[in-house]
CSV table of C-alpha atoms in Angstrom, one decimal:
chain,number,residue,atom,x,y,z
V,1,MET,CA,1.4,52.6,3.7
V,2,VAL,CA,1.8,49.4,5.8
V,3,ILE,CA,-1.9,48.8,5.7
V,4,LEU,CA,-1.9,49.3,1.9
V,5,LEU,CA,0.9,46.8,1.5
V,6,ILE,CA,-0.8,44.3,3.7
V,7,ALA,CA,-4.1,44.7,1.8
V,8,SER,CA,-2.3,44.3,-1.5
V,9,ALA,CA,-0.6,41.1,-0.3
V,10,VAL,CA,-3.9,39.7,0.9
V,11,VAL,CA,-5.6,40.5,-2.5
V,12,ALA,CA,-2.6,39.0,-4.4
V,13,ALA,CA,-2.7,35.8,-2.2
V,14,ALA,CA,-6.5,35.5,-2.7
V,15,ALA,CA,-6.1,35.9,-6.4
V,16,TRP,CA,-3.4,33.3,-6.5
V,17,VAL,CA,-5.5,30.8,-4.5
V,18,PHE,CA,-8.5,31.4,-6.7
V,19,ALA,CA,-6.4,30.8,-9.8
V,20,GLY,CA,-5.2,27.5,-8.2
V,21,TRP,CA,-8.8,26.5,-7.5
V,22,ARG,CA,-9.7,27.2,-11.2
V,23,ARG,CA,-6.7,25.1,-12.4
V,24,PHE,CA,-7.7,22.2,-10.2
V,25,ARG,CA,-11.3,22.3,-11.4
V,26,ALA,CA,-10.1,22.5,-15.0
V,27,LEU,CA,-7.9,19.4,-14.3
V,28,VAL,CA,-10.9,17.5,-13.0
V,29,ARG,CA,-13.1,18.6,-15.9
V,30,ARG,CA,-10.4,17.3,-18.4
V,31,ASP,CA,-10.2,14.0,-16.5
V,32,VAL,CA,-14.0,13.5,-16.7
V,33,GLU,CA,-14.1,14.4,-20.4
V,34,ALA,CA,-11.3,11.8,-21.1
V,35,LEU,CA,-13.0,9.2,-19.0
V,36,PHE,CA,-16.4,9.5,-20.7
V,37,ALA,CA,-14.8,9.7,-24.2
V,38,ASP,CA,-13.3,6.2,-23.5
V,39,ALA,CA,-16.4,4.8,-21.7
V,40,GLY,CA,-17.4,2.3,-24.4
V,41,ALA,CA,-20.7,0.5,-24.2
V,42,GLY,CA,-22.4,0.0,-20.9
V,43,PRO,CA,-23.8,-3.3,-19.5
V,44,GLY,CA,-27.5,-3.8,-20.0
V,45,PRO,CA,-30.1,-6.6,-19.9
V,46,ALA,CA,-28.4,-8.5,-22.7
V,47,ASP,CA,-25.1,-8.6,-20.9
V,48,VAL,CA,-26.8,-9.7,-17.7
V,49,ALA,CA,-28.6,-12.5,-19.6
V,50,ALA,CA,-25.5,-13.6,-21.3
V,51,ARG,CA,-23.6,-14.0,-18.0
V,52,TRP,CA,-26.5,-15.1,-15.9
V,53,SER,CA,-25.7,-18.8,-15.7
V,54,SER,CA,-22.0,-18.1,-14.8
V,55,LEU,CA,-22.9,-15.7,-11.9
V,56,PRO,CA,-23.0,-17.1,-8.3
V,57,GLU,CA,-26.5,-17.3,-6.8
V,58,PRO,CA,-26.0,-14.4,-4.4
V,59,VAL,CA,-25.1,-12.1,-7.3
V,60,ARG,CA,-28.1,-13.3,-9.3
V,61,ARG,CA,-30.3,-12.6,-6.2
V,62,HIS,CA,-29.0,-9.1,-5.9
V,63,LEU,CA,-29.5,-8.4,-9.6
V,64,ARG,CA,-33.1,-9.6,-9.4
V,65,TYR,CA,-33.6,-7.2,-6.5
V,66,ALA,CA,-31.7,-4.2,-7.8
V,67,VAL,CA,-32.2,-4.2,-11.5
V,68,PRO,CA,-35.9,-3.7,-12.6
V,69,SER,CA,-37.2,-5.2,-15.9
V,70,PRO,CA,-37.0,-3.7,-18.4
V,71,ALA,CA,-33.9,-1.7,-17.5
V,72,PRO,CA,-31.7,0.4,-19.8
V,73,ALA,CA,-28.0,-0.2,-20.2
V,74,VAL,CA,-25.9,2.1,-18.0
V,75,ARG,CA,-22.9,3.6,-19.7
V,76,THR,CA,-21.9,6.3,-17.2
V,77,ALA,CA,-23.0,7.5,-13.8
V,78,ARG,CA,-22.6,10.6,-11.7
V,79,LEU,CA,-22.8,10.7,-7.9
V,80,GLN,CA,-22.9,13.6,-5.4
V,81,HIS,CA,-22.2,13.2,-1.7
V,82,ASP,CA,-21.5,14.9,1.5
V,83,GLY,CA,-20.4,13.6,4.9
V,84,GLN,CA,-17.6,13.7,7.4
V,85,PHE,CA,-13.9,13.0,6.9
V,86,ARG,CA,-10.8,12.7,9.1
V,87,THR,CA,-7.2,12.2,8.1
V,88,LYS,CA,-6.4,9.5,10.7
V,89,PRO,CA,-8.1,7.5,13.5
V,90,GLY,CA,-8.8,9.7,16.5
V,91,ALA,CA,-8.4,13.0,14.5
V,92,ARG,CA,-11.1,15.7,14.2
V,93,TRP,CA,-13.9,15.2,11.7
V,94,PHE,CA,-14.3,17.7,9.0
V,95,PRO,CA,-17.2,18.3,6.5
V,96,ILE,CA,-16.7,17.0,3.0
V,97,ARG,CA,-18.6,17.5,-0.2
V,98,GLY,CA,-17.8,15.7,-3.5
V,99,GLU,CA,-18.9,14.2,-6.7
V,100,GLN,CA,-17.8,11.1,-8.6
V,101,TYR,CA,-18.1,10.1,-12.2
V,102,PHE,CA,-18.1,6.4,-13.3
V,103,THR,CA,-17.9,4.4,-16.5
V,104,ALA,CA,-19.9,1.2,-16.0
V,105,GLY,CA,-18.6,-1.2,-18.6
V,106,LYS,CA,-15.0,-0.3,-18.7
V,107,PRO,CA,-13.8,0.2,-15.1
V,108,GLY,CA,-13.0,3.8,-14.5
V,109,PHE,CA,-13.9,6.8,-12.3
V,110,VAL,CA,-13.0,10.4,-11.3
V,111,TRP,CA,-13.7,11.6,-7.8
V,112,ASN,CA,-13.3,15.2,-6.7
V,113,ALA,CA,-14.0,16.4,-3.2
V,114,SER,CA,-13.3,19.4,-0.9
V,115,ILE,CA,-12.7,19.1,2.9
V,116,ARG,CA,-13.4,22.2,4.8
V,117,MET,CA,-10.9,22.7,7.6
V,118,ALA,CA,-11.8,26.2,8.6
V,119,PRO,CA,-13.0,29.4,6.9
V,120,LEU,CA,-10.9,30.0,3.8
V,121,LEU,CA,-8.9,26.8,4.5
V,122,TRP,CA,-9.7,23.6,2.6
V,123,ILE,CA,-8.2,20.4,1.2
V,124,GLU,CA,-9.1,19.4,-2.4
V,125,ALA,CA,-8.7,15.8,-3.6
V,126,ARG,CA,-9.0,14.1,-6.9
V,127,ASP,CA,-8.9,10.3,-7.1
V,128,ARG,CA,-9.2,8.5,-10.4
V,129,LEU,CA,-9.0,5.2,-12.3
V,130,PHE,CA,-8.4,5.6,-16.1
V,131,SER,CA,-7.1,2.9,-18.5
V,132,GLY,CA,-6.2,0.6,-15.5
V,133,ARG,CA,-4.1,3.3,-13.8
V,134,GLY,CA,-4.9,5.1,-10.6
V,135,ASN,CA,-3.8,8.4,-9.3
V,136,MET,CA,-4.6,10.3,-6.0
V,137,LEU,CA,-3.9,14.1,-6.1
V,138,VAL,CA,-4.4,16.1,-2.9
V,139,LYS,CA,-3.8,19.9,-2.6
V,140,PHE,CA,-4.2,22.4,0.3
V,141,ASN,CA,-6.4,25.2,-0.8
V,142,SER,CA,-6.4,23.6,-4.3
V,143,SER,CA,-2.8,25.0,-4.8
V,144,PHE,CA,-0.2,23.4,-2.6
V,145,THR,CA,0.4,19.7,-3.3
V,146,ILE,CA,0.1,17.4,-0.3
V,147,ALA,CA,0.1,14.1,-2.2
V,148,ASN,CA,0.4,13.0,-5.8
V,149,ALA,CA,0.4,9.2,-5.6
V,150,SER,CA,0.6,6.7,-8.4
V,151,GLY,CA,2.1,3.2,-9.1
V,152,PRO,CA,1.0,-0.4,-9.0
V,153,GLU,CA,-0.4,-0.2,-5.4
V,154,ILE,CA,-2.5,2.9,-6.2
V,155,ASP,CA,-3.7,1.1,-9.4
V,156,GLN,CA,-4.9,-1.8,-7.3
V,157,GLY,CA,-6.5,0.5,-4.7
V,158,SER,CA,-8.4,2.5,-7.4
V,159,ALA,CA,-9.6,-0.7,-9.1
V,160,LEU,CA,-10.9,-2.0,-5.8
V,161,ARG,CA,-12.6,1.2,-5.1
V,162,TRP,CA,-14.4,1.0,-8.5
V,163,LEU,CA,-15.4,-2.6,-7.8
V,164,ALA,CA,-16.9,-1.7,-4.4
V,165,GLU,CA,-18.9,1.2,-5.9
V,166,VAL,CA,-20.5,-0.8,-8.7
V,167,VAL,CA,-23.4,-1.0,-6.2
V,168,TRP,CA,-24.5,2.4,-7.6
V,169,PHE,CA,-25.0,0.8,-11.0
V,170,PRO,CA,-25.6,-2.9,-10.2
V,171,SER,CA,-25.9,-4.1,-13.8
V,172,GLY,CA,-22.1,-3.4,-13.9
V,173,PHE,CA,-21.6,-6.6,-11.9
V,174,ALA,CA,-22.4,-8.5,-15.1
V,175,GLY,CA,-19.6,-6.7,-17.0
V,176,ASP,CA,-16.7,-8.5,-18.6
V,177,GLY,CA,-14.2,-6.8,-16.3
V,178,ILE,CA,-15.3,-8.7,-13.2
V,179,ARG,CA,-14.6,-12.4,-12.5
V,180,TRP,CA,-16.8,-14.0,-9.9
V,181,GLU,CA,-16.2,-17.0,-7.6
V,182,ALA,CA,-18.9,-18.5,-5.5
V,183,ILE,CA,-18.2,-18.9,-1.7
V,184,ASP,CA,-21.6,-19.9,-0.2
V,185,ASP,CA,-25.3,-19.1,-0.6
V,186,ARG,CA,-24.8,-15.6,0.8
V,187,SER,CA,-21.4,-14.4,-0.5
V,188,ALA,CA,-19.2,-14.4,-3.6
V,189,ARG,CA,-15.7,-13.1,-4.4
V,190,ALA,CA,-15.3,-10.6,-7.2
V,191,THR,CA,-11.9,-10.0,-8.8
V,192,ILE,CA,-11.1,-7.1,-11.1
V,193,ASP,CA,-8.0,-7.0,-13.3
V,194,CYS,CA,-7.9,-3.9,-15.5
V,195,GLY,CA,-4.2,-3.7,-16.2
V,196,GLY,CA,-2.6,-3.2,-12.8
V,197,LEU,CA,-2.5,-5.4,-9.7
V,198,PRO,CA,-5.8,-7.3,-9.4
V,199,GLY,CA,-8.2,-6.3,-6.7
V,200,SER,CA,-10.6,-8.7,-4.9
V,201,ALA,CA,-13.6,-8.1,-2.6
V,202,VAL,CA,-16.1,-10.4,-1.0
V,203,PHE,CA,-19.7,-9.3,-1.3
V,204,GLU,CA,-22.3,-10.6,1.1
V,205,ILE,CA,-26.0,-10.5,0.0
V,206,ASP,CA,-28.9,-11.1,2.3
V,207,ASP,CA,-31.9,-13.3,1.6
V,208,GLU,CA,-33.8,-10.4,0.0
V,209,GLY,CA,-31.0,-9.5,-2.4
V,210,LYS,CA,-29.7,-6.4,-0.6
V,211,PHE,CA,-26.0,-5.9,0.1
V,212,ALA,CA,-25.1,-6.8,3.7
V,213,HIS,CA,-21.4,-6.3,3.7
V,214,VAL,CA,-18.4,-5.7,1.4
V,215,ARG,CA,-14.8,-6.3,2.4
V,216,GLY,CA,-11.4,-6.3,0.7
V,217,ASN,CA,-7.8,-5.4,1.2
V,218,ARG,CA,-6.7,-2.1,-0.2
V,219,TYR,CA,-3.1,-0.8,-0.2
V,220,ARG,CA,-2.3,1.6,2.6
V,221,ASP,CA,0.9,3.5,3.5
V,222,PRO,CA,0.7,4.4,7.2
V,223,GLY,CA,4.1,6.1,7.1
V,224,LYS,CA,3.0,8.7,4.5
């Protein structure tokens, strides 16, 4: 009888967690659908040409290197990744797998990833930028909320993340949402303001046109 009760409890718990996983994935799917429905036109050769004279030389050098001619306009992009993740400096590394969806013309993204802590134990995260607003949702086993962060600081951090990841679709650097400021012959500062706090990052480009370094200040709450 005891064994039967334990088995029933395990099955019920597994079913509940599976239902939570399905709800989380459905949430991500709805976010991606909303993001792409609002994507608008993507930057292409005409946009690059229109902004060419106003772009700092390091940015033009990178576009010459990274965008072949002729090149189609990029409206949306999808990226898959894996790697290692840890929750704080000095902590144990855990495997992570994820995917990210971008809109290239209008700043926006949805990122979903799973961090495997142990067999049958994982953390699922969804980060997003939509209509200038950011949100980070993190759940244990896709069901128990660890974090659900939003607000001006998260908006700024999400905008900065999108800006740093335009490297995946470089014609996006010629989009209207980015304001460029020349620094020297190897670096330029990009600022994005999509409705929240503006985010800025400095991009360093080597002599060949490849990215050498990207740096910027993103909001962080070490207490939580």
